[in-house]
Structures are given as C-alpha cells and as structure tokens.
mmCIF file of C-alpha atoms in Angstrom:
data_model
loop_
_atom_site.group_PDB
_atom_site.id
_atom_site.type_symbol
_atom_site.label_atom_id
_atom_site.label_comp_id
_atom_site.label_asym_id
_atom_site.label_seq_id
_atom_site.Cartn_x
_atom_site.Cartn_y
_atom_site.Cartn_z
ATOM 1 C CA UNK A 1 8.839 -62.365 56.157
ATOM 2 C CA UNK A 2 5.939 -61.099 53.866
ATOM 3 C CA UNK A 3 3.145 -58.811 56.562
ATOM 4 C CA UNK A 4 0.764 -56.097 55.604
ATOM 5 C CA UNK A 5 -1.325 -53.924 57.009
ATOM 6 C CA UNK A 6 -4.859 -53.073 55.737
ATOM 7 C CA UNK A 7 -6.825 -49.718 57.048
ATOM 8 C CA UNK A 8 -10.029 -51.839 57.430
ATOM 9 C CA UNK A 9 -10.545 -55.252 55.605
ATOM 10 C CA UNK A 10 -13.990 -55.015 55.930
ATOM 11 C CA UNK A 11 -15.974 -52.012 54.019
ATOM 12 C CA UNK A 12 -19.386 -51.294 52.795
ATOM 13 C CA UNK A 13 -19.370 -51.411 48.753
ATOM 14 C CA UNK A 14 -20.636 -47.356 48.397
ATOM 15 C CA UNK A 15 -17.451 -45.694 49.333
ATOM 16 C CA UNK A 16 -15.105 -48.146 49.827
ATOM 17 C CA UNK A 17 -11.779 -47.201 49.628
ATOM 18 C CA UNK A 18 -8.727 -49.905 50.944
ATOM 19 C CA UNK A 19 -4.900 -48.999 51.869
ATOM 20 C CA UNK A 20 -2.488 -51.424 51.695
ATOM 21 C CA UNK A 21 1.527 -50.935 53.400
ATOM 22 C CA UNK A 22 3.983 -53.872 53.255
ATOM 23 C CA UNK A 23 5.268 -54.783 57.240
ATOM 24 C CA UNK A 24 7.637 -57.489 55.441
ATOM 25 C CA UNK A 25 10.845 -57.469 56.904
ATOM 26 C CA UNK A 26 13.817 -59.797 55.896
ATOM 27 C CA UNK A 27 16.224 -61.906 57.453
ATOM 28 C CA UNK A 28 19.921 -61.475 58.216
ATOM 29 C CA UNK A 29 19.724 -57.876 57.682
ATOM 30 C CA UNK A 30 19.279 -57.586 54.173
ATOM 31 C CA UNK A 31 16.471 -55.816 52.806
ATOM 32 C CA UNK A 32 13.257 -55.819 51.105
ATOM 33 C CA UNK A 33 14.306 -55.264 46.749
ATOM 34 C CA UNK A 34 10.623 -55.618 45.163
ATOM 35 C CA UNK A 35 6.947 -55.986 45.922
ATOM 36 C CA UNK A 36 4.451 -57.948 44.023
ATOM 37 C CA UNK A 37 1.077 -57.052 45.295
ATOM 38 C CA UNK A 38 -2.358 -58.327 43.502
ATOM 39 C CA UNK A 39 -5.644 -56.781 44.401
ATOM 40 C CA UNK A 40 -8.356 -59.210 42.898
ATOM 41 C CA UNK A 41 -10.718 -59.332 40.543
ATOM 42 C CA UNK A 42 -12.643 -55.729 39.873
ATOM 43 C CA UNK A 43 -10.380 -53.966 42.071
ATOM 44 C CA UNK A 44 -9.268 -49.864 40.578
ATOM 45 C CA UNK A 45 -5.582 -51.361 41.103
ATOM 46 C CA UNK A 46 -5.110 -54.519 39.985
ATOM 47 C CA UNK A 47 -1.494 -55.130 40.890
ATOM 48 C CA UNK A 48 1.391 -52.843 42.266
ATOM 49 C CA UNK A 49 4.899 -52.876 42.818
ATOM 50 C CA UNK A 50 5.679 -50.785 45.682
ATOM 51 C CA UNK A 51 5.848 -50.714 49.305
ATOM 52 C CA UNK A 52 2.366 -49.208 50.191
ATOM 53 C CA UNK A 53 -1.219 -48.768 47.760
ATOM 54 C CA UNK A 54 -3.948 -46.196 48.677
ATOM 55 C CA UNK A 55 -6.928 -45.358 47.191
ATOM 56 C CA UNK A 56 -8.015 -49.038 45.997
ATOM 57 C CA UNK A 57 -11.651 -49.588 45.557
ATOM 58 C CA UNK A 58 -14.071 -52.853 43.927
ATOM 59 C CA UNK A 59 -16.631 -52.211 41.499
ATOM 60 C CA UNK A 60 -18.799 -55.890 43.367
ATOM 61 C CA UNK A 61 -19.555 -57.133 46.655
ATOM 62 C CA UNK A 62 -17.923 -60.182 48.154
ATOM 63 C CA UNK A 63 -14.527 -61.645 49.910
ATOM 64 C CA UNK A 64 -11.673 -60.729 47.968
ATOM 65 C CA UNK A 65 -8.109 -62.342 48.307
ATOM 66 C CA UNK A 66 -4.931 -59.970 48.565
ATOM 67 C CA UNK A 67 -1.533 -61.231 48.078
ATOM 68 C CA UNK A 68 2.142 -59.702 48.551
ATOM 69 C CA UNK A 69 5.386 -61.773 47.476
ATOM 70 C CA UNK A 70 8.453 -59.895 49.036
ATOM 71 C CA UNK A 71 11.587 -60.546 47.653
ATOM 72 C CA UNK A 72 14.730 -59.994 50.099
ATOM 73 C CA UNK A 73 18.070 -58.559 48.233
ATOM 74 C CA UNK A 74 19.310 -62.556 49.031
ATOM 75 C CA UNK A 75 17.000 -63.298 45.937
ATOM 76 C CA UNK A 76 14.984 -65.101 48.698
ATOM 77 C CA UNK A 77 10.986 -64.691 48.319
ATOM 78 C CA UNK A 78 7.955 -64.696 50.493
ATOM 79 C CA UNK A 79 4.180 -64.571 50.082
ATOM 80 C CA UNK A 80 0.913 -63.611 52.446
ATOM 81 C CA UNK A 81 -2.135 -63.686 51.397
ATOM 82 C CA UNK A 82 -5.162 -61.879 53.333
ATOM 83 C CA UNK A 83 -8.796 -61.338 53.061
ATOM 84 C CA UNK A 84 -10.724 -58.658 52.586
ATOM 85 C CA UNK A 85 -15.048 -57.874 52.474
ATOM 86 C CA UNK A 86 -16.505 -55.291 50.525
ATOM 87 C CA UNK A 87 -20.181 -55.319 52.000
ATOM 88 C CA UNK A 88 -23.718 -54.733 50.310
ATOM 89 C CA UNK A 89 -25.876 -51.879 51.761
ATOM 90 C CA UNK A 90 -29.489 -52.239 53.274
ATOM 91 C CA UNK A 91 -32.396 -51.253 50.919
ATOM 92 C CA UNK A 92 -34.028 -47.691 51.926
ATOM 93 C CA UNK A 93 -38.193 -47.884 51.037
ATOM 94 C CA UNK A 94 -40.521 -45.321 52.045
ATOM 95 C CA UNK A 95 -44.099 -45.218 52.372
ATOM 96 C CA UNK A 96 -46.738 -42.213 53.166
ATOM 97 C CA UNK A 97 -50.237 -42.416 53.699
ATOM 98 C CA UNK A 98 -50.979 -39.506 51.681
ATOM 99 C CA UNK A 99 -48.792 -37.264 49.646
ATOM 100 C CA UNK A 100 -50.870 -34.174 49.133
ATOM 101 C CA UNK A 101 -53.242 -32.961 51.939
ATOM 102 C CA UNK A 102 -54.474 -29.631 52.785
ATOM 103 C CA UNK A 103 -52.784 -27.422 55.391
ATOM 104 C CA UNK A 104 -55.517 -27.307 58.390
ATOM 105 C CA UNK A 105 -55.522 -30.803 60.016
ATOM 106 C CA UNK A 106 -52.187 -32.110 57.739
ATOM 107 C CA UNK A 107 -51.356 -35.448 59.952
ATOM 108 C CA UNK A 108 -49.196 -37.199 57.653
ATOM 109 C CA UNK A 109 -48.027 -41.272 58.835
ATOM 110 C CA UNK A 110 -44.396 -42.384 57.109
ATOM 111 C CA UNK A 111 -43.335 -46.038 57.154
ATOM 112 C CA UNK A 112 -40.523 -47.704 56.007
ATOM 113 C CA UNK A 113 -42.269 -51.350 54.732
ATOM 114 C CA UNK A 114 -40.187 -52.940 52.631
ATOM 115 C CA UNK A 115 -36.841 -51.503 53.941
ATOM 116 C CA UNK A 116 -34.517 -54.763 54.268
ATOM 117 C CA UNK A 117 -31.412 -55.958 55.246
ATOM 118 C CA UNK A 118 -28.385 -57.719 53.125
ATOM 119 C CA UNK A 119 -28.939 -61.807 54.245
ATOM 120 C CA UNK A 120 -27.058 -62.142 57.598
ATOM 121 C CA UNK A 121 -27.463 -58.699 58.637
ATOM 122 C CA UNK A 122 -30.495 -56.401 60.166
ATOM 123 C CA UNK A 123 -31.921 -52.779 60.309
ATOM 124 C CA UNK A 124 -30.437 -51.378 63.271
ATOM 125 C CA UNK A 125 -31.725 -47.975 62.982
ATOM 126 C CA UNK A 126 -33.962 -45.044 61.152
ATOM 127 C CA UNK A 127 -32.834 -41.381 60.695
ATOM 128 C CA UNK A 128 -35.854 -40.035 59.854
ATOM 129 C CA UNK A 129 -35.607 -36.054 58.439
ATOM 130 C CA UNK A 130 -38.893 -34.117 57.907
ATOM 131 C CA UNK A 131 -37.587 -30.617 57.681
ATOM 132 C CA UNK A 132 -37.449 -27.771 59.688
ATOM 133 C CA UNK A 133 -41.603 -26.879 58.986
ATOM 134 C CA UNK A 134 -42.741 -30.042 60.658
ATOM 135 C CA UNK A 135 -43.631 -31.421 64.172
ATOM 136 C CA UNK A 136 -41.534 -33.632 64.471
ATOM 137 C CA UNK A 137 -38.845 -32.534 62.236
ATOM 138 C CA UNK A 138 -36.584 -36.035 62.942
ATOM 139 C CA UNK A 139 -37.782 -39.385 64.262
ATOM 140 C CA UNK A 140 -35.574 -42.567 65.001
ATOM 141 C CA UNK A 141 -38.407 -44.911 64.618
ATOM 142 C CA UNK A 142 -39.152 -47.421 61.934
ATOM 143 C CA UNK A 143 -42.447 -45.597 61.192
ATOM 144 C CA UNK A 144 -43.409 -41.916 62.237
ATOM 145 C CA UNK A 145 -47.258 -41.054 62.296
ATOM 146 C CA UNK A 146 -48.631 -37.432 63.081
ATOM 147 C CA UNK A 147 -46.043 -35.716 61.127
ATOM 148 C CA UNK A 148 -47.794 -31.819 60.909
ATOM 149 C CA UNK A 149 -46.123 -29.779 58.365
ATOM 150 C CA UNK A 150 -46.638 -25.896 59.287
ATOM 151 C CA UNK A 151 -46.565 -24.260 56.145
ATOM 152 C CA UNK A 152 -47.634 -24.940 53.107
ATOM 153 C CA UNK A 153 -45.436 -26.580 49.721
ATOM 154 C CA UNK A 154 -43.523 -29.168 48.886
ATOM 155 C CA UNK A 155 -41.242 -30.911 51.153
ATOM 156 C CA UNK A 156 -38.365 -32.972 51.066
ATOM 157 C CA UNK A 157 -38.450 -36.179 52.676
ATOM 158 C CA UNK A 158 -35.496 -38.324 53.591
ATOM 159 C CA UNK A 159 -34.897 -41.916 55.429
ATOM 160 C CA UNK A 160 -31.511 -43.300 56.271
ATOM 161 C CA UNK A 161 -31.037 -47.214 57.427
ATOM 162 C CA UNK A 162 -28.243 -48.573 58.878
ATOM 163 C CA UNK A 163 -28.172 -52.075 59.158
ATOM 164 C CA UNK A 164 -25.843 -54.600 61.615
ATOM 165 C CA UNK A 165 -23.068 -54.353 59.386
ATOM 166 C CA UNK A 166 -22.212 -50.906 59.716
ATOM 167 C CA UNK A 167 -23.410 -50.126 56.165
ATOM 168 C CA UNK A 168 -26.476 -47.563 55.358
ATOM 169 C CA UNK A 169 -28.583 -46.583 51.879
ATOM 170 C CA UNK A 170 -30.454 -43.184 51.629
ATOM 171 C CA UNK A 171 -34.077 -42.732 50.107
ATOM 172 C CA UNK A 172 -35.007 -38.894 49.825
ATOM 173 C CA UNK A 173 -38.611 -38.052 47.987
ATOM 174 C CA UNK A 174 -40.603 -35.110 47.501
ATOM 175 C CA UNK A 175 -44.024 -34.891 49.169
#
C-alpha cells in the first residue's frame, strides 16, 4: 500500500524546503523493491527513486501534485498521489513623513500604506525596528508616529509583515 509522509505540505515560496519518506508497506510480507516518486513541475528534484527525498524546493507559487508508485517484490504496484502549497508572501511598503530632519524636535511618523496581502489572506501583524537611538525603538502597529531619534546620522529602518498564512516579506531602508 503506497503512504508518504510530508514535513509540511503547505510552505511559504521564500524558503521552502519539502521532505518526502515512503510509509508504503506491502502485503503478505514481501517487501517494498523500487520507488517512483515525481515532484512536479519546477520542483529542484524532479523525480527520485528511493525511499525518502529531502531538500526539495519550487522555483513558483501554487498547488503542486506529488506521486509515489511502490512496487512490492510480488511485481505488484501501487500509487498515491498528494498535494502540496507553496504560498506567496505579503508585500512589505513603507512610508515616512520626512526622511531628513534636524536633531532638536526630530518627530518622525512611519506608515505602512500600501503593504498588502496575497488574495485570500490578511496582514496579521507589524514588527516595526527603529534602532537602538530612537524612542520607540520597536512598534507592533501598522503605523508608528513620534518616532525621536537621539543622535544624529543615518538610520536603518526595517518593517516585517506577516500575513494569515503564516508567510512574511521584509522592507529595510535608510533614513
């Protein structure tokens, strides 16, 4: 009977790496002689011939079908077939409403217009980083205003969304 296992059939595309390991078992006591696995289109691996496959990643977004045939040493085959998702990320967008200001009285106000969700999903939360010279130096909100930086030079910005589907995207800039 032709089974496998997947580590998580449901990834986000940046990072996605799948593991595959054959559960077949046969009948009568006789035992498994090959393995006939096929990945789908754009996969690293595209087929395989052995029990188990690691380290299997897709270059596109979308539902992908795997399928094992087992053969037993009877000569006797089997086949599964199961689905996998390799999910798109959220879209990171930053705004500020002024890049350069002078030190005394520095208030600067950072939104995150723009930032969207993959259709089907939503932003579930903001990981705001502002750096160690700033009050606040982190915020959780969609938009932070009053951001003080306490000394002077560039800074490095960043903004990390995570949306319903587990998936996140990154935006760093220099203000």
């Amino acid at each position: 009977v032709a089974n496998f296992t997947i580590n998580n059939d449901a990834q986000c595309f940046r990072g996605n790496t799948f593991n595959y390991n054959s559960t077949s078992t046969s009948v009568g006591g006789s035992n498994i002689s090959s393995y006939s696995w096929k990945f789908g289109a754009n996969a690293s691996v595209a087929t395989a011939n052995t029990s188990s496959q690691s380290n299997v990643k897709y270059g596109v977004i979308g539902s992908k079908t795997i399928s094992l045939v087992v053969v037993d040493a009877n000569g006797c085959p089997d086949t599964i077939e199961k689905p996998i998702l390799v999910k798109d990320h959220p879209v990171a967008v930053t705004t500020v409403n002024s890049g350069n200001q002078c030190f005394r009285a520095n208030s600067f106000n950072f939104g995150s217009a723009g930032t969207s969700a993959v259709s089907g999903s939503s932003i579930s939360s903001y990981a705001w980083t502002f750096g160690t010279a700033s009050v606040p130096s982190t915020s959780t909100s969609a938009s932070t205003s009053n951001v003080n930086f306490t000394s002077i030079g560039t800074k490095n910005i960043q903004l990390v969304v995570y949306d319903a589907n587990g998936c996140n995207d990154t935006v760093k800039f220099v203000s």
